[in-house]
mmCIF file of C-alpha atoms and ligand atoms in Angstrom:
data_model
loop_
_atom_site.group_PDB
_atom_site.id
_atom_site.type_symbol
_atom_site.label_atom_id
_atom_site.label_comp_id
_atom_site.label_asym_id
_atom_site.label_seq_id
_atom_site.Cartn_x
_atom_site.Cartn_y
_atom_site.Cartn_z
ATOM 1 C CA UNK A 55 0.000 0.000 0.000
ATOM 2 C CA UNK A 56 1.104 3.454 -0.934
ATOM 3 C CA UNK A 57 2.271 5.581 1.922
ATOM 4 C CA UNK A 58 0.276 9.086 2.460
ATOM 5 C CA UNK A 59 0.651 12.667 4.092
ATOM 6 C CA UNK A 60 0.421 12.177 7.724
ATOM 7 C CA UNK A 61 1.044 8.387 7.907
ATOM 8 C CA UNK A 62 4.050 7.479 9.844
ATOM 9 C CA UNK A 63 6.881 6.722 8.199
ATOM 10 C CA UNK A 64 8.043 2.830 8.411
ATOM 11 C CA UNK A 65 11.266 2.016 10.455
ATOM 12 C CA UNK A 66 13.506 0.080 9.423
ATOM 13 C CA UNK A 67 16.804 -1.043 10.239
ATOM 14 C CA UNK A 68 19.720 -1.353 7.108
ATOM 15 C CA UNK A 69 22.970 -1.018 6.202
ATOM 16 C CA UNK A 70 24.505 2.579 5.102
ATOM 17 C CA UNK A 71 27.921 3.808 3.774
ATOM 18 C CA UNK A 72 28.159 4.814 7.211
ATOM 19 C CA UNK A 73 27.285 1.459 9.075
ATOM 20 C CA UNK A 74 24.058 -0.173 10.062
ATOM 21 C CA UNK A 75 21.209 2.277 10.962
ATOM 22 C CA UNK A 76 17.472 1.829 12.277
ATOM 23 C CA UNK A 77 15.766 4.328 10.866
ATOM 24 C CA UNK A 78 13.206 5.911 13.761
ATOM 25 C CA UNK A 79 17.121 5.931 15.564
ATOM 26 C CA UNK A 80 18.962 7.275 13.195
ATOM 27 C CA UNK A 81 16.612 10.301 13.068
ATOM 28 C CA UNK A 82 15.330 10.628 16.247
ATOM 29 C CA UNK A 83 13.582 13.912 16.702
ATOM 30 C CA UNK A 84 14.857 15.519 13.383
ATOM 31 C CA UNK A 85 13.346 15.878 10.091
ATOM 32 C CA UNK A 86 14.297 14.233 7.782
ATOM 33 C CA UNK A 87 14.721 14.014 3.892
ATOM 34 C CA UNK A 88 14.675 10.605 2.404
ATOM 35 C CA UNK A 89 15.419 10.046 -1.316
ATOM 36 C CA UNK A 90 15.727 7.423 -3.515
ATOM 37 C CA UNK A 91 17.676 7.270 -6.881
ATOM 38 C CA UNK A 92 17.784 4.762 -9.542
ATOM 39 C CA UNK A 93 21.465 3.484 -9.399
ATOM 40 C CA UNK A 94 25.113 4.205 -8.628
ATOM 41 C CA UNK A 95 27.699 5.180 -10.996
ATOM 42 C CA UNK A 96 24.533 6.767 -13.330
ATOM 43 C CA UNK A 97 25.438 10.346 -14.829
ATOM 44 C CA UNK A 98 22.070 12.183 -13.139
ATOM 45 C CA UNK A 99 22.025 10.344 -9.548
ATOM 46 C CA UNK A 100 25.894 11.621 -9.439
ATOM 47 C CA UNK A 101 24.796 15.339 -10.070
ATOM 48 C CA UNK A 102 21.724 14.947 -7.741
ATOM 49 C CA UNK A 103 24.375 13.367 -4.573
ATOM 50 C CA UNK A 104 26.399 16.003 -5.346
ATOM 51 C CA UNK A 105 23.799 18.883 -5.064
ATOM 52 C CA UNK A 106 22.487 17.761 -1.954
ATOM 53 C CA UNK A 107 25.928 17.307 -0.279
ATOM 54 C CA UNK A 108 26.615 20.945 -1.118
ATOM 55 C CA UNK A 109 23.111 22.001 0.318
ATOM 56 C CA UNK A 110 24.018 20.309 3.945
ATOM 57 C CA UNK A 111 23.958 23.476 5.653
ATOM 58 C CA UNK A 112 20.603 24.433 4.556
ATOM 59 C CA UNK A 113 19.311 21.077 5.594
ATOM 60 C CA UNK A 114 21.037 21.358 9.161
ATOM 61 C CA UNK A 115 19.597 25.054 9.308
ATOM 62 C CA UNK A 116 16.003 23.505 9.530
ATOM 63 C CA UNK A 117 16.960 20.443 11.775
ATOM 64 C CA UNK A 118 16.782 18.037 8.690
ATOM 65 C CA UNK A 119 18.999 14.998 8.471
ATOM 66 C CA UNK A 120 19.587 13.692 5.055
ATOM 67 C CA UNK A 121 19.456 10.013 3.226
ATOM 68 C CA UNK A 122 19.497 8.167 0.132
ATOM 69 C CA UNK A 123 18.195 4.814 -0.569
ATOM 70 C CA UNK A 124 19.158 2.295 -3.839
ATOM 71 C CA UNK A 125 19.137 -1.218 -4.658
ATOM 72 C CA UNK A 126 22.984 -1.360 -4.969
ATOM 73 C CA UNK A 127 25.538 -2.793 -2.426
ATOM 74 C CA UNK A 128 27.523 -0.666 0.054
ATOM 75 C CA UNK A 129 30.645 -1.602 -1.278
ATOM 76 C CA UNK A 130 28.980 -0.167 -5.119
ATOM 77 C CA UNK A 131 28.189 3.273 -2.615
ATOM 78 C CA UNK A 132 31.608 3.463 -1.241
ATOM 79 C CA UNK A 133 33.380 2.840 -4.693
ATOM 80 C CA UNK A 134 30.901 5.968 -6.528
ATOM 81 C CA UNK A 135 31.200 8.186 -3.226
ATOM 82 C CA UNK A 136 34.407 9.642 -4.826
ATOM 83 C CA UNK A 137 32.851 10.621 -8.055
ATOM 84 C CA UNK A 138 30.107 12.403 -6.137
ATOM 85 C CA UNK A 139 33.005 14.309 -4.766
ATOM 86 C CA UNK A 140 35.312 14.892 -7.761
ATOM 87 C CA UNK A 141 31.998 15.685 -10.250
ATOM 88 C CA UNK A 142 30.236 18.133 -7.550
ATOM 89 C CA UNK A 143 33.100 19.525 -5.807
ATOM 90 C CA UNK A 144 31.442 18.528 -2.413
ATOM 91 C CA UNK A 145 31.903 14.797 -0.953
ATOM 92 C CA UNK A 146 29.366 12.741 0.012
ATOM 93 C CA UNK A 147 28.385 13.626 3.650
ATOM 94 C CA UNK A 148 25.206 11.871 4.157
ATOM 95 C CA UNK A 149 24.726 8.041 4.117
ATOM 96 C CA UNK A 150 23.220 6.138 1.408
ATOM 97 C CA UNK A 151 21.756 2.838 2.077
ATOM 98 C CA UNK A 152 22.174 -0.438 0.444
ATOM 99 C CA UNK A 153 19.336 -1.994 -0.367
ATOM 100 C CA UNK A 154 19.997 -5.080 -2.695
ATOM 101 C CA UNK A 155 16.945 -7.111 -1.281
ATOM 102 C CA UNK A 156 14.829 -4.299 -2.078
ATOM 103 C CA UNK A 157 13.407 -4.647 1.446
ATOM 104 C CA UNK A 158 13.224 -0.710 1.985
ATOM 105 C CA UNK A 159 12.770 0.661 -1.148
ATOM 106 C CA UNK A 160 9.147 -1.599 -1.443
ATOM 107 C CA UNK A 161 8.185 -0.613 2.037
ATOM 108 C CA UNK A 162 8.039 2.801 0.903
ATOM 109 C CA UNK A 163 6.629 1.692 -2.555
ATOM 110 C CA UNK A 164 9.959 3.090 -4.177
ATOM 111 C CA UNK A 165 10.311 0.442 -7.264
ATOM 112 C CA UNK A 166 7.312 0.931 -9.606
ATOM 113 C CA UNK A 167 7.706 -1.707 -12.394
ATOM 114 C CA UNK A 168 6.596 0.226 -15.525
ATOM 115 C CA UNK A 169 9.711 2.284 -15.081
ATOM 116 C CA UNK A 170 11.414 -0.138 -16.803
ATOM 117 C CA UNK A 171 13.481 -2.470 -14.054
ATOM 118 C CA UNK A 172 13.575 -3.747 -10.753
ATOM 119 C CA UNK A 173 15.680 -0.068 -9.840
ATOM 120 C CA UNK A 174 14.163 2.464 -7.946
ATOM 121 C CA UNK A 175 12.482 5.564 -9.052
ATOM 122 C CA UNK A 176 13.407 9.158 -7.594
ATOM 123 C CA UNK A 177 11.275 9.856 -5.141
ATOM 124 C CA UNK A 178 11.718 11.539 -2.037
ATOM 125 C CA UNK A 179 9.851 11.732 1.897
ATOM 126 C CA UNK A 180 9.819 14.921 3.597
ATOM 127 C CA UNK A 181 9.663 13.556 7.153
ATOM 128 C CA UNK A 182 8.905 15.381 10.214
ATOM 129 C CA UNK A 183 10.256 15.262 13.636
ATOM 130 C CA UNK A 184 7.474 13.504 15.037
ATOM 131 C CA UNK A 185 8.170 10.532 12.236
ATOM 132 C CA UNK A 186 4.747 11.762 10.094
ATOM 133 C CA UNK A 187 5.507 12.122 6.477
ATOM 134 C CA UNK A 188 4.544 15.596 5.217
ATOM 135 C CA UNK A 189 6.027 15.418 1.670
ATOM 136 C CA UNK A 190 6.244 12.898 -1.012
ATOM 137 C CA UNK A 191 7.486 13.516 -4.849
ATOM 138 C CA UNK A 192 8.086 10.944 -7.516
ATOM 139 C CA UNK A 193 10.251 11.607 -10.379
ATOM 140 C CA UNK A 194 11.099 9.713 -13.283
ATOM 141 C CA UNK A 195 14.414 8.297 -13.752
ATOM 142 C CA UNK A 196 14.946 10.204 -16.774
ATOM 143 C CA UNK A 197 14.134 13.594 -14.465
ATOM 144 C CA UNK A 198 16.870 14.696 -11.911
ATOM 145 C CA UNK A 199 15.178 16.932 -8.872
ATOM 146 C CA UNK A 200 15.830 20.286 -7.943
ATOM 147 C CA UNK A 201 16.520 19.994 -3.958
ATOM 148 C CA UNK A 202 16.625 23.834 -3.626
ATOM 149 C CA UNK A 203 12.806 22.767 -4.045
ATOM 150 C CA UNK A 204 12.823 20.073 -1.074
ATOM 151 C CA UNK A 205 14.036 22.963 1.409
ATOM 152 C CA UNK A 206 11.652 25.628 0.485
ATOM 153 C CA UNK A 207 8.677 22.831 0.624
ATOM 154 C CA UNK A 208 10.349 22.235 4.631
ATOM 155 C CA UNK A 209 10.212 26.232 5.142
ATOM 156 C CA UNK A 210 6.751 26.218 4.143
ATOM 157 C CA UNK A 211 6.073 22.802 6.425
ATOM 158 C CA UNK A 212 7.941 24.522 9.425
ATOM 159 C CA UNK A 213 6.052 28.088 9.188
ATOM 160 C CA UNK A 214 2.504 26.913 8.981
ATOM 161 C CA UNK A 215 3.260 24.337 11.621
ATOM 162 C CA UNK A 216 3.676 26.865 13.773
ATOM 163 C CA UNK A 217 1.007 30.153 12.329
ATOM 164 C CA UNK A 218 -2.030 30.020 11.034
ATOM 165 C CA UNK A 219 -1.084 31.037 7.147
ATOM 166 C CA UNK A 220 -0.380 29.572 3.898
ATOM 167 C CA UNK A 221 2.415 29.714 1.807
ATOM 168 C CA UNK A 222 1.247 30.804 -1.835
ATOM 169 C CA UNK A 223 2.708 29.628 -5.629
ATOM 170 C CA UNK A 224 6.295 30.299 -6.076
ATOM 171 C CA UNK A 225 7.199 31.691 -2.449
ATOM 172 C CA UNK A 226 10.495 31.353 -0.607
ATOM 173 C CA UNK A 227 11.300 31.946 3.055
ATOM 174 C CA UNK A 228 10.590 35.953 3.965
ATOM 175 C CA UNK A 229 7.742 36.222 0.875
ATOM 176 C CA UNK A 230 4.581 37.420 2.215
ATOM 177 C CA UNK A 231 2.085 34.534 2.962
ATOM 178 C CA UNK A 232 -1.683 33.875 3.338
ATOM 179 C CA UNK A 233 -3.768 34.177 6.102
ATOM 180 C CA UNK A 234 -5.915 30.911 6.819
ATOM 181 C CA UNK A 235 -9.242 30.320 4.878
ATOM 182 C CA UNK A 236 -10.333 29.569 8.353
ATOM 183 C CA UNK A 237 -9.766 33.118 10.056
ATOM 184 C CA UNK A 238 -12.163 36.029 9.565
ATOM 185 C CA UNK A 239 -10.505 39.167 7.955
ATOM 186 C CA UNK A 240 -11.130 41.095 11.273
ATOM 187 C CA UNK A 241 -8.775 38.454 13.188
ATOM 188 C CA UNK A 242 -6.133 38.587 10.445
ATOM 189 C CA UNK A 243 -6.260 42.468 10.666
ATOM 190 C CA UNK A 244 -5.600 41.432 14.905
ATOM 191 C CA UNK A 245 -3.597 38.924 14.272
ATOM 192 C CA UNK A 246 -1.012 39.921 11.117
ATOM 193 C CA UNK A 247 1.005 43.046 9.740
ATOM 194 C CA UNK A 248 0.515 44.703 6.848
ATOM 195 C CA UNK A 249 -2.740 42.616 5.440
ATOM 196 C CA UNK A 250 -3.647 42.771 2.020
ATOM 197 C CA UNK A 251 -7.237 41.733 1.310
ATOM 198 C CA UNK A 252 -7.169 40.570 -3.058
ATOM 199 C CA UNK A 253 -11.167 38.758 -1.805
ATOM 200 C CA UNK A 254 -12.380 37.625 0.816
ATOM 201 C CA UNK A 255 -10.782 34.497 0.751
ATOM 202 C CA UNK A 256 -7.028 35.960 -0.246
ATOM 203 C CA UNK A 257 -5.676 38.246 2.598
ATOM 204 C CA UNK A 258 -1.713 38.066 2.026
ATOM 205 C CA UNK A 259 -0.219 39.150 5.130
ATOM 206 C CA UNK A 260 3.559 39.764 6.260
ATOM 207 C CA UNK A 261 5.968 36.548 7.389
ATOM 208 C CA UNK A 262 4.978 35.915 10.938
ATOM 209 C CA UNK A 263 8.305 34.538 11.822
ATOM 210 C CA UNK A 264 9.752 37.391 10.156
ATOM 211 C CA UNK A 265 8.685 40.058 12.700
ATOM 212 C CA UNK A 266 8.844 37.210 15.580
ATOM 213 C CA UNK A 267 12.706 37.349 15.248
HETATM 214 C C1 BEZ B 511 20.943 8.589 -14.213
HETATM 215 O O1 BEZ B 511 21.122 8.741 -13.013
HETATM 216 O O2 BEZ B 511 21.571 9.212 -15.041
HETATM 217 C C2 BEZ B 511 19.904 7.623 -14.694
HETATM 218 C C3 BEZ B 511 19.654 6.465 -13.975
HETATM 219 C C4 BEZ B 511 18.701 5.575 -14.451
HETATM 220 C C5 BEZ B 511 17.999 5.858 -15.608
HETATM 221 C C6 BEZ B 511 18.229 7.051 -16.303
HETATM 222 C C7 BEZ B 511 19.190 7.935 -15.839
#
């Protein structure tokens, strides 16, 4: 069965490039980004390992741990690690698990068969730090993913969790948002700065968390 938003996201225990993990463990109270790529030593999966090595910072700035996930054998990881590294200018610093039963990658429903083989399919898990899974995305193999993407999608997560707003099409971090659906436009005038009522239903408003810090 497919996993959804909200469900919890399966442990599991494995082995990594950086020794045997079990999952829940491994990310204990952090978000976390889980992705999947179709195979090691493959031109796109190198440029994708390589782009979210260089983005650690930005994942450690929103408490997010990040791992991979393919059907190939640790020893295949630790002999492509370097080409990550010498393509990307940034070695791998993340573990990538080996998964040549496929025992992970079909608990999270990562091998879908019209694809063309029994390798998985790029999709990642936005997971949050209570273990619920907030995001998924599935690209084909043919399609490498833009990660800047994955950490806007967990500033989004992180602000609503925590105001009652919306993030609108296209916006980063310190964009104006929307007011909730939910609120009357009296309360959002109480509540927000600098509220911009387009209808009823479309009140933009300033960053909460902007004027919080
Ligand atoms: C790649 O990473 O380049 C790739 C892997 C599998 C299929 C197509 C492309």
């Amino acid at each position: 069965m497919s996993l959804r938003l909200g469900d919890e996201a399966p442990n599991f225990t494995a082995m990594t490039t950086e020794g045997e993990i079990d999952f829940h463990e491994w990310k204990k109270d952090s978000w976390a980004v889980f992705f999947s790529h179709p195979a090691d030593f493959t031109p796109v999966c190198t440029t994708e390992l390589g782009r979210t090595a260089a983005l650690k910072d930005g994942f450690a700035a929103r408490g997010a741990k990040v791992i991979a996930v393919s059907v190939d054998s640790v020893e295949d990881h630790h002999g492509w690690a370097p080409d990550i590294g010498e393509v990307s200018g940034t070695s791998l610093n993340f573990p990538i698990i080996a998964d040549p039963d496929h025992a992970v990658s079909e608990l999270y429903d990562m091998i879908h068969p019209g694809e063309g083989d029994t390798s998985t399919v790029r999709s990642v898990f936005v997971i949050d730090q209570n273990n619920k899974i907030r995001l998924s995305l599935t690209y084909p193999k043919s399609t490498g993913r833009n990660f800047d993407e994955i950490l806007r999608v967990i500033d989004s997560l992180q602000l609503t969790d925590q105001y009652a707003v919306a993030t609108p099409v296209d916006w980063v971090k310190g964009d104006r948002v929307i007011a909730s659906p939910a609120m009357s436009t009296e309360d959002v005038q109480a509540k927000f700065d600098n509220v911009e009522v387009v209808k009823p239903y479309l009140r933009y408003v300033d960053d909460p968390a902007a004027s919080a810090s």
